[in-house]
Coordinates of C-alpha atoms in Angstrom, one line a residue:
M1 CA 107.4 124.9 98.6
S2 CA 110.8 123.4 98.9
H3 CA 112.4 122.3 102.1
T4 CA 116.1 121.7 102.7
T5 CA 116.9 118.4 104.3
T6 CA 120.1 118.6 106.3
E7 CA 118.0 117.9 109.4
P8 CA 116.1 114.6 109.8
T9 CA 113.2 114.2 107.4
L10 CA 110.3 111.7 107.5
K11 CA 111.5 108.2 106.9
V12 CA 110.7 106.6 103.5
A13 CA 109.6 103.1 104.4
L14 CA 106.1 102.3 103.1
S15 CA 105.3 100.0 100.2
Y16 CA 102.2 99.9 98.1
K17 CA 100.9 97.0 100.3
D18 CA 101.5 99.0 103.5
L19 CA 99.6 101.9 102.1
V20 CA 96.6 99.8 101.1
I21 CA 96.5 98.1 104.5
Y22 CA 96.8 101.4 106.3
G23 CA 93.7 102.6 104.4
L24 CA 91.8 99.5 105.2
V25 CA 92.7 99.8 108.9
F26 CA 91.9 103.5 108.9
M27 CA 88.4 102.8 107.5
V28 CA 88.1 99.6 109.6
V29 CA 87.0 96.6 107.5
I30 CA 84.5 95.6 110.3
A31 CA 83.2 99.2 110.8
P32 CA 79.6 98.3 110.0
M33 CA 79.4 96.1 113.0
S34 CA 79.2 99.0 115.4
I35 CA 76.6 101.0 113.4
F36 CA 74.7 98.2 111.5
G37 CA 71.5 98.7 113.5
F38 CA 71.3 102.4 112.9
V39 CA 72.1 102.0 109.2
S40 CA 69.5 99.2 108.9
K41 CA 66.7 101.3 110.4
E42 CA 67.5 104.4 108.3
S43 CA 67.6 102.3 105.2
H44 CA 64.5 100.1 106.0
G45 CA 66.6 96.9 106.1
M46 CA 68.8 97.6 103.1
A47 CA 72.2 98.3 104.8
P48 CA 74.1 96.6 102.0
L49 CA 72.6 99.0 99.5
V50 CA 73.7 102.0 101.6
Y51 CA 77.3 100.9 101.2
I52 CA 76.9 100.4 97.5
V53 CA 75.7 103.9 97.3
G54 CA 78.6 105.0 99.5
I55 CA 81.2 103.6 97.1
A56 CA 79.5 105.4 94.2
C57 CA 79.5 108.6 96.2
M58 CA 83.1 108.6 97.4
I59 CA 84.9 107.2 94.4
F60 CA 84.8 110.6 92.7
T61 CA 86.6 112.3 95.6
A62 CA 89.0 109.4 95.7
L63 CA 89.8 110.1 92.1
S64 CA 90.5 113.7 92.9
Y65 CA 92.9 112.6 95.7
R66 CA 94.7 110.3 93.1
K67 CA 95.0 113.2 90.7
M68 CA 96.6 115.5 93.3
S69 CA 98.8 112.9 94.8
Q70 CA 100.4 112.1 91.5
R71 CA 101.2 115.8 91.0
Y72 CA 102.2 116.6 94.6
P73 CA 103.6 113.6 96.5
I74 CA 104.0 115.5 99.8
A75 CA 102.6 115.3 103.3
G76 CA 99.6 117.5 104.2
S77 CA 96.8 115.9 102.2
V78 CA 94.0 118.4 101.4
Y79 CA 96.0 121.2 102.9
A80 CA 99.0 120.6 100.6
Y81 CA 96.9 119.9 97.5
V82 CA 94.7 123.0 97.8
N83 CA 97.7 125.1 98.7
K84 CA 99.4 124.1 95.5
A85 CA 96.3 124.3 93.2
T86 CA 94.9 127.6 94.4
N87 CA 96.9 129.6 96.9
P88 CA 98.3 129.2 100.5
H89 CA 95.5 131.1 102.1
I90 CA 92.7 128.9 100.7
G91 CA 95.0 125.9 101.4
F92 CA 95.3 126.9 105.0
L93 CA 91.5 127.1 105.4
A94 CA 91.1 123.7 103.7
G95 CA 93.7 122.3 106.0
W96 CA 92.0 124.0 109.0
L97 CA 88.7 122.3 108.0
I98 CA 90.2 118.9 107.5
M99 CA 91.8 119.2 110.9
M100 CA 88.3 119.0 112.3
D101 CA 88.3 115.4 110.9
Y102 CA 91.8 114.5 111.8
L103 CA 92.1 116.2 115.2
F104 CA 88.8 115.0 116.6
A105 CA 88.6 111.6 114.9
P106 CA 91.1 109.9 117.3
A107 CA 89.2 111.4 120.3
L108 CA 85.9 110.0 118.9
L109 CA 87.4 106.5 118.4
Y110 CA 89.0 106.5 121.8
A111 CA 85.6 107.4 123.4
M112 CA 83.7 104.7 121.5
T113 CA 86.3 102.1 122.4
A114 CA 86.3 103.1 126.0
S115 CA 82.5 102.6 126.2
W116 CA 82.8 99.1 124.8
C117 CA 85.6 98.3 127.2
T118 CA 83.6 99.5 130.2
D119 CA 80.7 97.2 129.1
L120 CA 83.1 94.3 129.2
I121 CA 85.0 95.3 132.4
P122 CA 82.8 97.8 134.3
F123 CA 85.1 98.4 137.2
V124 CA 87.7 100.0 135.0
P125 CA 86.7 103.7 134.2
G126 CA 86.5 104.9 130.7
W127 CA 89.3 107.5 131.1
A128 CA 91.7 104.7 132.1
W129 CA 91.0 102.9 128.9
I130 CA 91.5 106.1 126.8
A131 CA 94.8 106.7 128.6
L132 CA 96.0 103.2 127.9
F133 CA 95.2 103.3 124.2
I134 CA 96.7 106.7 123.8
L135 CA 100.0 105.8 125.5
T136 CA 100.2 102.6 123.4
N137 CA 99.6 104.4 120.1
C138 CA 101.9 107.3 120.8
W139 CA 104.7 104.9 121.6
V140 CA 104.1 102.9 118.4
N141 CA 103.7 106.0 116.2
I142 CA 106.8 107.7 117.5
R143 CA 109.0 104.6 117.2
G144 CA 108.6 104.7 113.5
I145 CA 106.1 104.4 110.6
E146 CA 107.3 100.8 110.0
N147 CA 106.0 99.9 113.5
T148 CA 102.7 101.5 112.6
A149 CA 102.6 99.4 109.4
K150 CA 103.4 96.2 111.3
A151 CA 100.7 96.9 113.9
D152 CA 98.2 97.6 111.0
I153 CA 99.0 94.3 109.4
F154 CA 98.5 92.4 112.7
I155 CA 95.2 94.0 113.6
F156 CA 94.0 93.8 110.0
S157 CA 94.7 90.1 110.0
I158 CA 92.7 89.6 113.2
S159 CA 89.8 91.7 111.7
I160 CA 89.7 89.6 108.6
L161 CA 89.8 86.4 110.6
A162 CA 86.8 87.7 112.7
L163 CA 85.0 88.6 109.5
I164 CA 85.6 85.2 107.9
V165 CA 84.4 83.4 111.1
F166 CA 81.2 85.5 111.2
L167 CA 80.5 85.0 107.5
V168 CA 81.0 81.2 107.7
V169 CA 78.9 80.9 110.9
G170 CA 76.2 83.3 109.6
I171 CA 75.8 81.6 106.2
H172 CA 75.7 78.2 107.8
Y173 CA 72.9 79.5 110.1
V174 CA 70.9 80.9 107.2
L175 CA 71.2 77.9 105.0
N176 CA 70.1 75.7 107.9
G177 CA 66.8 77.5 108.2
G178 CA 67.7 80.5 110.4
G179 CA 66.8 84.1 109.5
T180 CA 65.6 84.3 105.9
G181 CA 66.5 80.6 105.4
E182 CA 68.0 81.4 102.0
F183 CA 69.9 83.9 100.0
N184 CA 67.7 86.6 98.5
L185 CA 67.8 90.2 97.1
V186 CA 65.6 91.8 99.8
P187 CA 68.7 93.4 101.6
L188 CA 69.6 95.1 98.3
Y189 CA 66.1 96.1 97.0
R190 CA 62.7 96.6 98.5
P191 CA 60.0 97.7 96.1
N192 CA 58.2 101.0 96.9
V193 CA 60.9 101.9 99.5
I194 CA 63.6 103.4 97.4
D195 CA 62.9 107.1 96.7
P196 CA 64.8 110.4 96.6
Q197 CA 64.4 110.8 100.4
F198 CA 65.8 107.3 100.9
I199 CA 68.7 107.9 98.6
G200 CA 69.4 111.2 100.4
T201 CA 69.5 109.5 103.8
A202 CA 71.7 106.6 102.4
V203 CA 74.1 109.0 100.8
T204 CA 74.5 110.9 104.1
I205 CA 75.2 107.8 106.1
A206 CA 77.4 106.1 103.5
A207 CA 79.6 109.1 102.7
L208 CA 80.5 109.5 106.4
S209 CA 81.1 105.7 106.8
F210 CA 84.0 105.8 104.3
L211 CA 85.9 108.7 106.0
G212 CA 89.5 107.6 106.3
F213 CA 90.5 106.6 102.8
D214 CA 92.0 110.0 102.4
G215 CA 94.4 109.4 105.2
I216 CA 96.6 107.5 102.9
S217 CA 97.6 110.8 101.2
T218 CA 99.1 112.0 104.5
L219 CA 101.9 109.4 104.2
A220 CA 103.2 110.6 100.8
E221 CA 106.6 111.6 102.1
E222 CA 107.0 108.2 103.8
A223 CA 106.0 106.1 100.7
K224 CA 108.7 104.5 98.5
N225 CA 106.9 105.4 95.3
P226 CA 104.3 108.1 96.2
T227 CA 103.6 109.4 92.7
R228 CA 102.5 105.9 91.6
D229 CA 101.3 104.3 94.9
I230 CA 99.3 106.9 96.9
G231 CA 96.5 107.3 94.4
R232 CA 96.4 103.6 93.5
A233 CA 96.2 102.7 97.2
I234 CA 93.4 105.2 97.8
I235 CA 91.2 103.7 95.1
V236 CA 92.0 100.1 95.9
A237 CA 91.4 100.5 99.7
L238 CA 88.1 102.3 99.1
L239 CA 86.8 99.5 96.8
V240 CA 88.1 96.6 98.9
V241 CA 86.7 98.0 102.2
G242 CA 83.4 98.7 100.4
A243 CA 83.1 95.1 99.3
F244 CA 83.8 94.0 102.9
F245 CA 81.1 96.4 104.2
I246 CA 78.5 95.1 101.7
L247 CA 79.2 91.4 102.3
Q248 CA 79.0 91.5 106.2
C249 CA 75.9 93.7 106.1
Y250 CA 74.2 91.3 103.6
V251 CA 74.8 88.3 105.8
A252 CA 73.8 90.1 109.0
T253 CA 70.6 91.2 107.3
L254 CA 69.8 87.6 106.2
I255 CA 70.3 86.5 109.9
Q256 CA 68.1 89.2 111.2
P257 CA 65.9 90.4 108.4
D258 CA 63.3 92.4 110.4
F259 CA 64.9 95.8 111.0
T260 CA 62.0 96.9 113.1
K261 CA 63.0 94.5 115.9
M262 CA 66.7 95.5 115.9
N263 CA 68.4 97.3 118.8
P264 CA 70.3 100.0 117.0
D265 CA 73.3 99.9 119.4
T266 CA 73.8 96.1 119.3
A267 CA 72.1 94.9 116.2
F268 CA 75.1 93.3 114.5
F269 CA 76.3 91.6 117.7
D270 CA 72.8 90.4 118.3
A271 CA 72.9 88.8 114.9
A272 CA 76.2 87.2 115.8
Y273 CA 74.6 85.8 118.9
L274 CA 71.7 84.3 116.9
A275 CA 74.1 82.6 114.5
G276 CA 76.9 81.6 116.9
G277 CA 75.9 82.2 120.4
T278 CA 77.7 84.1 123.2
P279 CA 81.2 83.1 122.2
L280 CA 80.9 84.6 118.7
K281 CA 79.3 87.8 120.1
I282 CA 82.1 88.3 122.6
F283 CA 84.8 87.5 120.1
L284 CA 83.5 90.1 117.6
L285 CA 83.2 92.7 120.4
I286 CA 86.8 92.1 121.5
V287 CA 88.1 92.3 117.9
N288 CA 86.1 95.5 117.4
I289 CA 87.9 97.0 120.4
L290 CA 91.3 96.0 119.0
A291 CA 90.4 97.2 115.5
V292 CA 89.1 100.6 116.6
G293 CA 90.9 101.2 119.9
V294 CA 94.3 100.2 118.5
A295 CA 94.5 100.0 114.7
N296 CA 92.0 102.6 113.7
T297 CA 93.2 105.1 116.3
L298 CA 96.8 104.4 115.5
A299 CA 96.1 105.2 111.8
A300 CA 94.0 108.3 112.7
Q301 CA 96.7 109.6 115.0
A302 CA 99.4 109.1 112.4
A303 CA 97.4 111.0 109.8
A304 CA 96.5 113.8 112.2
S305 CA 100.1 114.3 113.3
R306 CA 101.2 114.6 109.6
I307 CA 98.6 117.2 108.8
V308 CA 99.7 119.2 111.8
Y309 CA 103.4 118.7 110.8
G310 CA 102.7 119.8 107.2
M311 CA 101.0 123.0 108.3
A312 CA 103.6 123.8 111.0
R313 CA 106.4 123.3 108.4
D314 CA 104.8 126.0 106.3
N315 CA 104.6 128.2 109.5
F316 CA 100.8 128.3 109.6
L317 CA 101.0 126.5 113.0
P318 CA 103.6 126.8 115.7
K319 CA 106.9 125.6 114.3
I320 CA 107.6 123.2 117.3
F321 CA 105.1 120.8 115.6
S322 CA 107.3 120.5 112.6
R323 CA 110.1 118.8 114.5
I324 CA 111.2 115.4 113.4
H325 CA 112.6 112.8 115.9
P326 CA 116.4 112.5 115.2
T327 CA 116.4 108.7 115.6
Y328 CA 112.9 107.5 114.5
R329 CA 112.3 110.3 111.9
T330 CA 108.7 110.7 112.8
P331 CA 106.8 114.0 113.7
W332 CA 107.0 113.2 117.4
I333 CA 106.0 116.5 118.9
S334 CA 102.8 116.6 116.8
T335 CA 102.1 113.0 117.7
I336 CA 102.3 113.7 121.4
A337 CA 100.1 116.8 120.9
I338 CA 97.5 114.8 119.2
G339 CA 97.5 112.2 122.0
I340 CA 97.1 114.9 124.7
L341 CA 94.3 116.6 122.7
S342 CA 92.6 113.2 122.2
M343 CA 92.7 112.5 125.9
I344 CA 91.1 115.8 126.8
L345 CA 88.5 115.7 124.1
G346 CA 87.7 112.0 124.6
I347 CA 86.9 112.5 128.3
S348 CA 85.2 115.9 128.1
L349 CA 83.0 115.8 124.9
S350 CA 80.2 113.5 123.9
I351 CA 80.5 111.0 121.0
D352 CA 77.7 112.8 119.2
F353 CA 79.4 116.2 119.5
L354 CA 82.7 114.8 118.2
A355 CA 81.0 113.1 115.3
K356 CA 79.5 116.5 114.2
L357 CA 82.9 118.1 114.3
I358 CA 84.4 115.4 112.1
N359 CA 81.5 115.3 109.6
F360 CA 81.5 119.0 108.8
G361 CA 85.3 119.3 108.5
A362 CA 85.7 116.3 106.2
M363 CA 82.8 117.0 103.8
T364 CA 83.7 120.7 103.5
S365 CA 87.4 120.1 102.8
F366 CA 86.5 117.3 100.3
I367 CA 84.3 119.8 98.4
I368 CA 87.2 122.3 98.3
L369 CA 89.6 119.5 97.0
N370 CA 87.3 118.6 94.2
I371 CA 86.9 122.2 93.1
S372 CA 90.6 122.6 93.3
V373 CA 91.2 119.7 90.8
F374 CA 88.7 121.3 88.4
W375 CA 90.3 124.8 88.9
M376 CA 93.9 123.7 88.5
F377 CA 93.8 121.2 85.7
F378 CA 90.8 122.3 83.6
I379 CA 90.9 126.1 84.2
K380 CA 94.5 127.1 84.9
E381 CA 96.4 124.4 82.9
K382 CA 93.6 124.0 80.3
Q383 CA 94.0 120.2 80.1
R384 CA 90.8 119.8 78.1
S385 CA 91.7 117.8 75.1
G386 CA 90.6 114.2 74.9
L387 CA 87.9 112.3 76.8
G388 CA 90.3 111.3 79.5
N389 CA 91.0 114.9 80.5
I390 CA 87.3 115.9 80.2
F391 CA 86.3 113.1 82.6
S392 CA 89.2 113.4 85.1
N393 CA 89.5 117.2 85.1
L394 CA 85.9 118.3 84.7
I395 CA 83.1 115.6 85.0
F396 CA 84.5 113.5 87.9
P397 CA 85.5 116.4 90.3
L398 CA 82.2 118.2 89.6
I399 CA 80.2 115.1 90.3
G400 CA 82.2 114.6 93.5
T401 CA 81.4 118.2 94.5
G402 CA 77.7 117.8 93.8
I403 CA 77.4 114.6 95.8
L404 CA 79.3 116.1 98.8
A405 CA 77.3 119.3 98.5
Y406 CA 74.1 117.3 98.8
V407 CA 75.4 115.6 102.0
W408 CA 76.6 119.0 103.3
I409 CA 73.2 120.8 102.9
N410 CA 71.5 118.0 104.8
F411 CA 73.6 118.4 108.0
D412 CA 71.5 119.4 111.0
K413 CA 71.6 122.8 112.6
A414 CA 73.9 121.9 115.4
T415 CA 76.5 120.5 112.9
M416 CA 76.3 123.7 110.8
E417 CA 76.7 125.9 113.9
I418 CA 79.7 124.0 115.1
G419 CA 81.3 123.8 111.7
F420 CA 81.0 127.5 111.0
T421 CA 82.3 128.4 114.4
W422 CA 85.4 126.4 113.7
L423 CA 85.7 128.0 110.2
A424 CA 85.4 131.5 111.7
L425 CA 88.2 130.6 114.2
G426 CA 90.4 129.4 111.3
I427 CA 89.8 132.6 109.4
I428 CA 90.9 134.6 112.4
V429 CA 94.0 132.5 112.8
G430 CA 94.8 132.9 109.1
M431 CA 94.4 136.7 109.4
V432 CA 96.9 136.8 112.3
K433 CA 99.4 134.6 110.6
T434 CA 99.2 136.4 107.2
R435 CA 98.6 140.0 108.3
F436 CA 95.0 140.0 107.0
Y437 CA 95.9 137.7 104.1
K438 CA 98.5 140.2 102.7
M439 CA 101.5 137.9 103.0
V440 CA 102.4 134.2 103.3
P441 CA 104.3 132.9 106.3
T442 CA 107.9 131.9 105.6
P443 CA 108.2 128.1 105.7
V444 CA 110.2 126.7 108.7
S445 CA 113.8 126.2 107.7
L446 CA 115.0 122.7 108.2
N447 CA 118.7 123.4 107.9

């Protein structure tokens, strides 16, 4: 769909480096610190292996994102790609599903961060922390995507510093007789433990741990060279963050090798305490608050606002959300709306409930994306000659679909019920906007 541009458009300002850092921030390079105990228990002490499996799982979907971003360098992510590859009705439903991820992810992150903050400063209520983070992030995001990129670089630098400190202190602790007392392969392989059930559990955990790499695609219209850079940045960010995940989990497991004695909620920070005492534990906790409460939520809110902007521009959502700020050239109305929604949801819903919403939406929309790549390039355009086309247009998207389908069918009953309720609501909204799917809404005019 073409859009005239006499009115303000999204500002082109992001380099390849900005996109990669945005992806790393969105996924949070120190993300395993908050869930290390849970992952370790589910994987019988092989958390690093879980993330190796995770990279293998998600790389195929990342390749599908790269394929679509090269063809369609526009805002909207899954919504825009499926819209172009199939038809606007299926595109809308894919966008509606990915909104479960993008709309509820900021609320989940704010709620998690608020719980950490109240642990450090109990007399400040959780809702106050949520409000503070939301106001800060709305201000930064509305002021311009360059400011978001600068904030990303700052927090990313702090996160890397914290990770380096932990690795140095942790390795020193191990080599001086602490934990395992040596480097070994136990965190990567335990005989008679790895079986199909273990792999299934690992795939489920790992696939959800990498959610966020797709957010890079929402910035296509603000990238200087989107056709070249969006896909590259997605792949590189996924591989780099995976390496960070594996490394920090490996060292943490060497420090505390007995997963049966871990407290799932604080296992990584307890390992930090063993290696570096209270100062290291508090330092890592504060950095996690900054990384998740500021940088991660900043990236999530930016991505969510652009999904909403893309769907509103095509008139599937109220057109007010397609407005661009005349000075800063950002989707300011949708940014504020995401902030308000995050405030309401972060206060009123549990972390577990929010996680279920995000998981169903992301996995289902990823499946649709992979199928769309196969449908568009292999079936419609018949790009079947040569091994390159066979792999990129057939084998890779179908492997990606199969992996995600395996994760999908292992969701619990509550996640399925929530997900299908959301999907049913989307079908109703689509029916209203398209007169029972007989027409396509006219895109919002920007002139």
